[in-house]
């Protein structure tokens, strides 16, 4: 569920990279990145029909709760791997991640998947556009044109509440990117994710609880478990492996294709046929994202010394 060298998705996991490899490794990394985006969007598309039974909040809450539990059990982060500040950063990242998914599910309950995804992508695009350097800002006009074509304000056909939810998700995604960069620079491997994702699940469940989670059946719960693996655990792992084989710029360029993949999933799975204007809008947002990403650079972060025990430091409860 970031300026970095590339606008990462709501799911980028910075991690150590292997030494430079040849074409086969790069090609493998690219396939992993595309597979990660495809599984995320497929999981979202398959979740949309469940909104009628669980509501948008219940659907997002159950999926995040399962994903958080699975990652916590698989990674098993240790308290000594974090400073108190790192734990707070992971907690804040989890809260933002929960908001991102909740707002996005509320948006796709009212908007086509491709439209909601393209509007949500404005978050990382804005972070990159307003980074250092002015060369990339010329792409703002193209992104803005894409948004106008997506929403078609002259027809007054776009649900304004859905639009507001999608833009709120974009804001959360921008905050997620910045926090992910900070946590990824300080916490190794998937430890940061294994702390932030359970927090996201807890936040989502607290928000979703008053909306009727008491109607959840065992069959629905197991379905959401499968969707959590498909749209959270699997893509997070694929992205982590892809980032070991690709440069950040190459990875971010691939991630810029996600709105187009969402449009395709909406068409194939949900039979959401976009009009020519919204389809062109998605293309413009994707082009702007690719162009901005390819002009971005970021210096490697300074190595962070391992955390030392400090009995006077206050932080969240110990994570095991």
Coordinates of C-alpha atoms in Angstrom, one line a residue:
X1 CA 0.0 0.0 0.0
X2 CA 7.4 9.3 -1.7
X3 CA 11.6 12.6 -3.8
X4 CA 12.8 9.1 -4.7
X5 CA 14.4 8.5 -8.0
X6 CA 11.1 7.1 -9.2
X7 CA 7.6 7.4 -7.9
X8 CA 7.2 4.0 -6.2
X9 CA 3.8 2.5 -5.9
X10 CA 1.7 2.2 -2.6
X11 CA 3.7 -1.1 -2.3
X12 CA 7.4 -0.4 -3.0
X13 CA 9.9 -2.1 -0.6
X14 CA 13.3 -0.5 -0.8
X15 CA 16.0 -3.1 -0.1
X16 CA 19.6 -4.1 -0.8
X17 CA 20.5 -4.6 -4.4
X18 CA 22.7 -7.3 -5.8
X19 CA 25.7 -6.4 -7.9
X20 CA 25.0 -5.2 -11.4
X21 CA 23.8 -8.1 -13.5
X22 CA 23.4 -8.7 -17.2
X23 CA 20.2 -8.7 -19.3
X24 CA 18.8 -12.0 -18.0
X25 CA 18.7 -10.6 -14.4
X26 CA 17.2 -7.3 -15.6
X27 CA 14.6 -9.1 -17.7
X28 CA 13.7 -11.2 -14.7
X29 CA 13.4 -8.1 -12.5
X30 CA 11.1 -6.5 -15.1
X31 CA 8.9 -9.5 -15.2
X32 CA 8.7 -9.6 -11.4
X33 CA 7.6 -5.9 -11.4
X34 CA 5.0 -6.4 -14.0
X35 CA 3.7 -9.5 -12.2
X36 CA 3.5 -7.5 -8.9
X37 CA 1.4 -4.8 -10.6
X38 CA -0.8 -7.3 -12.3
X39 CA -1.5 -9.3 -9.1
X40 CA -2.3 -6.1 -7.2
X41 CA -4.8 -4.9 -9.8
X42 CA -6.3 -8.4 -10.3
X43 CA -6.8 -8.6 -6.6
X44 CA -8.5 -5.2 -6.6
X45 CA -10.7 -6.1 -9.5
X46 CA -11.7 -9.4 -7.8
X47 CA -12.5 -7.4 -4.6
X48 CA -14.9 -5.1 -6.3
X49 CA -17.9 -7.6 -6.4
X50 CA -17.4 -8.2 -2.7
X51 CA -18.2 -4.6 -1.9
X52 CA -21.9 -5.3 -2.2
X53 CA -21.6 -7.9 0.6
X54 CA -19.0 -6.4 2.9
X55 CA -19.0 -2.7 1.9
X56 CA -15.9 -0.9 0.7
X57 CA -14.5 -0.4 4.2
X58 CA -15.1 -4.0 5.2
X59 CA -13.5 -5.4 2.1
X60 CA -10.4 -3.2 2.6
X61 CA -10.3 -3.9 6.3
X62 CA -10.4 -7.7 6.1
X63 CA -7.8 -7.8 3.3
X64 CA -5.3 -5.6 5.2
X65 CA -5.9 -7.5 8.4
X66 CA -5.1 -10.8 6.8
X67 CA -2.0 -9.3 5.0
X68 CA -0.7 -7.8 8.2
X69 CA -1.1 -11.1 10.1
X70 CA 0.6 -13.1 7.3
X71 CA 3.6 -10.8 7.1
X72 CA 4.0 -10.6 10.8
X73 CA 4.1 -14.4 11.1
X74 CA 6.4 -14.8 8.1
X75 CA 8.9 -12.1 8.8
X76 CA 8.7 -12.0 12.6
X77 CA 10.4 -8.6 13.2
X78 CA 12.5 -8.3 16.3
X79 CA 12.5 -5.2 18.6
X80 CA 16.3 -5.0 18.6
X81 CA 16.2 -4.3 14.9
X82 CA 14.5 -1.0 15.4
X83 CA 15.1 2.3 17.3
X84 CA 12.2 3.9 19.0
X85 CA 12.0 6.5 16.2
X86 CA 12.0 3.8 13.5
X87 CA 9.1 2.1 15.2
X88 CA 7.1 5.3 15.3
X89 CA 7.9 5.9 11.6
X90 CA 6.7 2.3 10.8
X91 CA 3.6 3.0 12.8
X92 CA 2.9 6.2 10.9
X93 CA 3.6 4.4 7.6
X94 CA 1.0 1.8 8.6
X95 CA -1.6 4.4 9.4
X96 CA -1.1 6.1 6.0
X97 CA -1.1 2.7 4.3
X98 CA -4.5 1.9 5.9
X99 CA -5.8 5.3 4.8
X100 CA -4.6 4.7 1.2
X101 CA -6.4 1.4 0.9
X102 CA -9.6 2.5 2.6
X103 CA -9.9 5.6 0.4
X104 CA -9.1 3.7 -2.7
X105 CA -11.7 1.0 -2.1
X106 CA -14.2 3.8 -1.4
X107 CA -13.2 5.3 -4.8
X108 CA -13.5 2.0 -6.8
X109 CA -17.0 1.5 -5.3
X110 CA -18.0 4.7 -7.2
X111 CA -15.6 4.9 -10.1
X112 CA -14.2 2.5 -12.8
X113 CA -11.0 0.8 -11.6
X114 CA -8.8 2.4 -14.3
X115 CA -10.1 5.9 -13.6
X116 CA -9.6 5.5 -9.8
X117 CA -6.1 4.1 -10.3
X118 CA -5.0 6.9 -12.6
X119 CA -6.3 9.5 -10.2
X120 CA -4.6 7.8 -7.3
X121 CA -1.4 7.8 -9.3
X122 CA -1.4 11.6 -9.2
X123 CA 0.1 11.3 -5.6
X124 CA 3.5 9.8 -6.6
X125 CA 3.5 11.9 -9.8
X126 CA 3.0 15.1 -7.8
X127 CA 5.9 14.1 -5.4
X128 CA 8.2 13.6 -8.4
X129 CA 7.0 16.7 -10.2
X130 CA 7.7 18.9 -7.2
X131 CA 11.1 17.4 -6.5
X132 CA 14.4 19.1 -7.2
X133 CA 15.0 20.3 -10.8
X134 CA 12.6 22.0 -13.1
X135 CA 12.9 19.8 -16.2
X136 CA 10.3 17.4 -15.1
X137 CA 7.7 20.1 -14.4
X138 CA 6.8 20.5 -18.0
X139 CA 5.0 17.2 -17.7
X140 CA 2.5 18.7 -15.3
X141 CA 0.4 20.0 -18.1
X142 CA 0.2 16.6 -19.7
X143 CA -0.8 15.0 -16.3
X144 CA -3.4 17.7 -15.8
X145 CA -4.9 17.1 -19.2
X146 CA -5.1 13.4 -18.4
X147 CA -7.1 14.2 -15.3
X148 CA -9.5 16.4 -17.2
X149 CA -10.1 13.7 -19.8
X150 CA -10.5 11.1 -17.0
X151 CA -13.1 13.1 -15.1
X152 CA -14.9 14.7 -18.2
X153 CA -16.2 17.7 -16.1
X154 CA -18.2 19.0 -19.1
X155 CA -20.5 15.9 -18.9
X156 CA -20.9 16.1 -15.1
X157 CA -20.9 12.3 -15.2
X158 CA -18.1 11.6 -12.7
X159 CA -19.2 10.9 -9.1
X160 CA -17.8 13.8 -7.1
X161 CA -17.6 11.8 -3.9
X162 CA -15.7 9.0 -5.7
X163 CA -13.4 11.6 -7.2
X164 CA -12.8 13.0 -3.7
X165 CA -12.0 9.6 -2.4
X166 CA -9.6 8.9 -5.3
X167 CA -7.8 12.2 -4.6
X168 CA -7.6 11.5 -0.9
X169 CA -6.0 8.1 -1.8
X170 CA -3.5 10.1 -4.0
X171 CA -2.6 12.2 -1.0
X172 CA -2.1 9.1 1.1
X173 CA 0.1 7.6 -1.6
X174 CA 2.3 10.6 -1.7
X175 CA 2.8 10.5 2.1
X176 CA 3.3 6.7 1.8
X177 CA 6.1 7.3 -0.7
X178 CA 8.0 9.7 1.6
X179 CA 7.6 7.5 4.6
X180 CA 8.5 4.3 2.7
X181 CA 11.7 6.0 1.6
X182 CA 12.5 7.0 5.2
X183 CA 11.7 3.6 6.6
X184 CA 13.5 1.8 3.8
X185 CA 16.7 3.8 4.4
X186 CA 16.7 2.9 8.1
X187 CA 15.2 -0.6 8.4
X188 CA 16.5 -3.6 6.5
X189 CA 14.6 -6.1 4.4
X190 CA 10.9 -6.6 5.0
X191 CA 11.0 -5.7 8.7
X192 CA 9.5 -2.3 8.2
X193 CA 6.7 -3.7 6.2
X194 CA 6.1 -6.5 8.8
X195 CA 5.5 -3.7 11.4
X196 CA 3.6 -1.2 9.2
X197 CA 1.2 -3.7 7.5
X198 CA -0.3 -5.0 10.8
X199 CA -0.8 -1.3 11.9
X200 CA -2.6 -0.7 8.5
X201 CA -4.8 -3.7 9.2
X202 CA -5.6 -2.5 12.7
X203 CA -6.5 1.0 11.5
X204 CA -8.6 -0.4 8.6
X205 CA -10.5 -2.8 10.9
X206 CA -11.2 -0.1 13.5
X207 CA -12.7 2.1 10.7
X208 CA -14.6 -0.8 9.1
X209 CA -16.0 -2.3 12.4
X210 CA -19.0 0.0 12.7
X211 CA -20.1 -0.7 9.1
X212 CA -21.3 -4.3 9.6
X213 CA -18.3 -6.6 9.9
X214 CA -20.6 -8.8 12.0
X215 CA -22.1 -10.1 8.8
X216 CA -18.8 -11.7 7.8
X217 CA -19.0 -15.4 7.2
X218 CA -16.2 -18.0 7.3
X219 CA -16.4 -18.4 3.5
X220 CA -16.0 -14.6 3.0
X221 CA -13.2 -14.5 5.4
X222 CA -11.3 -17.2 3.6
X223 CA -11.9 -15.5 0.3
X224 CA -10.4 -12.3 1.7
X225 CA -7.4 -14.4 2.9
X226 CA -6.8 -15.5 -0.6
X227 CA -7.1 -11.9 -1.9
X228 CA -4.7 -10.7 0.8
X229 CA -2.1 -13.2 -0.5
X230 CA -2.8 -12.2 -4.1
X231 CA -2.9 -8.4 -3.8
X232 CA -0.6 -7.8 -0.9
X233 CA 1.8 -10.5 0.3
X234 CA 2.7 -11.8 -3.2
X235 CA 3.3 -8.4 -4.9
X236 CA 5.3 -7.1 -1.9
X237 CA 7.6 -10.1 -2.2
X238 CA 7.9 -9.8 -6.0
X239 CA 8.7 -6.1 -5.8
X240 CA 11.4 -6.7 -3.1
X241 CA 13.0 -9.3 -5.4
X242 CA 12.6 -7.0 -8.5
X243 CA 14.4 -4.1 -6.7
X244 CA 17.4 -6.3 -6.3
X245 CA 17.7 -6.7 -10.0
X246 CA 16.6 -3.3 -11.4
X247 CA 17.7 0.2 -10.9
X248 CA 15.3 2.5 -9.1
X249 CA 14.7 4.5 -12.3
X250 CA 13.9 1.3 -14.3
X251 CA 11.6 0.1 -11.5
X252 CA 9.8 3.4 -11.2
X253 CA 9.3 3.6 -15.0
X254 CA 7.6 0.1 -14.9
X255 CA 5.4 1.2 -12.0
X256 CA 4.2 4.1 -14.1
X257 CA 2.4 1.5 -16.2
X258 CA 0.1 0.6 -13.3
X259 CA -2.9 2.8 -14.3
X260 CA -2.9 1.1 -17.7
X261 CA -2.8 -2.3 -16.1
X262 CA -5.7 -1.3 -13.9
X263 CA -7.6 -0.1 -17.0
X264 CA -7.0 -3.6 -18.6
X265 CA -8.1 -5.4 -15.4
X266 CA -11.2 -3.4 -15.2
X267 CA -12.0 -4.2 -18.8
X268 CA -11.3 -8.0 -18.6
X269 CA -12.5 -8.8 -15.1
X270 CA -15.2 -6.2 -14.5
X271 CA -16.3 -5.5 -18.0
X272 CA -15.7 -1.8 -17.5
X273 CA -15.3 -0.5 -21.0
X274 CA -13.7 3.0 -20.9
X275 CA -14.8 5.7 -23.3
X276 CA -12.2 7.3 -25.6
X277 CA -11.6 10.3 -23.4
X278 CA -11.0 8.4 -20.1
X279 CA -8.8 5.9 -22.0
X280 CA -6.7 8.8 -23.5
X281 CA -6.5 10.3 -20.0
X282 CA -5.0 7.2 -18.6
X283 CA -2.4 7.1 -21.4
X284 CA -1.5 10.8 -20.7
X285 CA -1.0 10.1 -17.0
X286 CA 1.1 7.0 -17.8
X287 CA 3.3 9.0 -20.2
X288 CA 3.8 11.8 -17.7
X289 CA 4.7 9.3 -15.0
X290 CA 7.3 7.6 -17.3
X291 CA 8.8 10.9 -18.4
X292 CA 9.1 12.3 -14.9
X293 CA 10.6 9.0 -13.5
X294 CA 13.3 8.9 -16.2
X295 CA 14.5 12.4 -15.3
X296 CA 14.7 11.7 -11.5
X297 CA 17.8 10.9 -9.6
X298 CA 18.5 10.2 -6.0
X299 CA 21.8 9.9 -4.1
X300 CA 22.2 6.6 -2.2
X301 CA 21.3 7.1 1.5
X302 CA 24.1 7.1 4.1
X303 CA 24.5 3.8 5.9
X304 CA 22.5 3.8 9.2
X305 CA 24.3 2.4 12.2
X306 CA 22.6 -0.5 13.9
X307 CA 20.2 0.6 16.7
X308 CA 21.6 0.6 20.2
X309 CA 19.6 -0.2 23.3
X310 CA 18.5 2.9 25.1
X311 CA 16.5 2.3 28.3
X312 CA 15.5 5.9 28.4
X313 CA 14.1 6.0 24.9
X314 CA 10.3 5.8 24.6
X315 CA 8.6 4.0 21.7
X316 CA 5.8 1.7 20.8
X317 CA 5.4 -1.6 22.6
X318 CA 7.9 -4.3 21.7
X319 CA 7.2 -6.1 18.5
X320 CA 7.9 -9.9 18.3

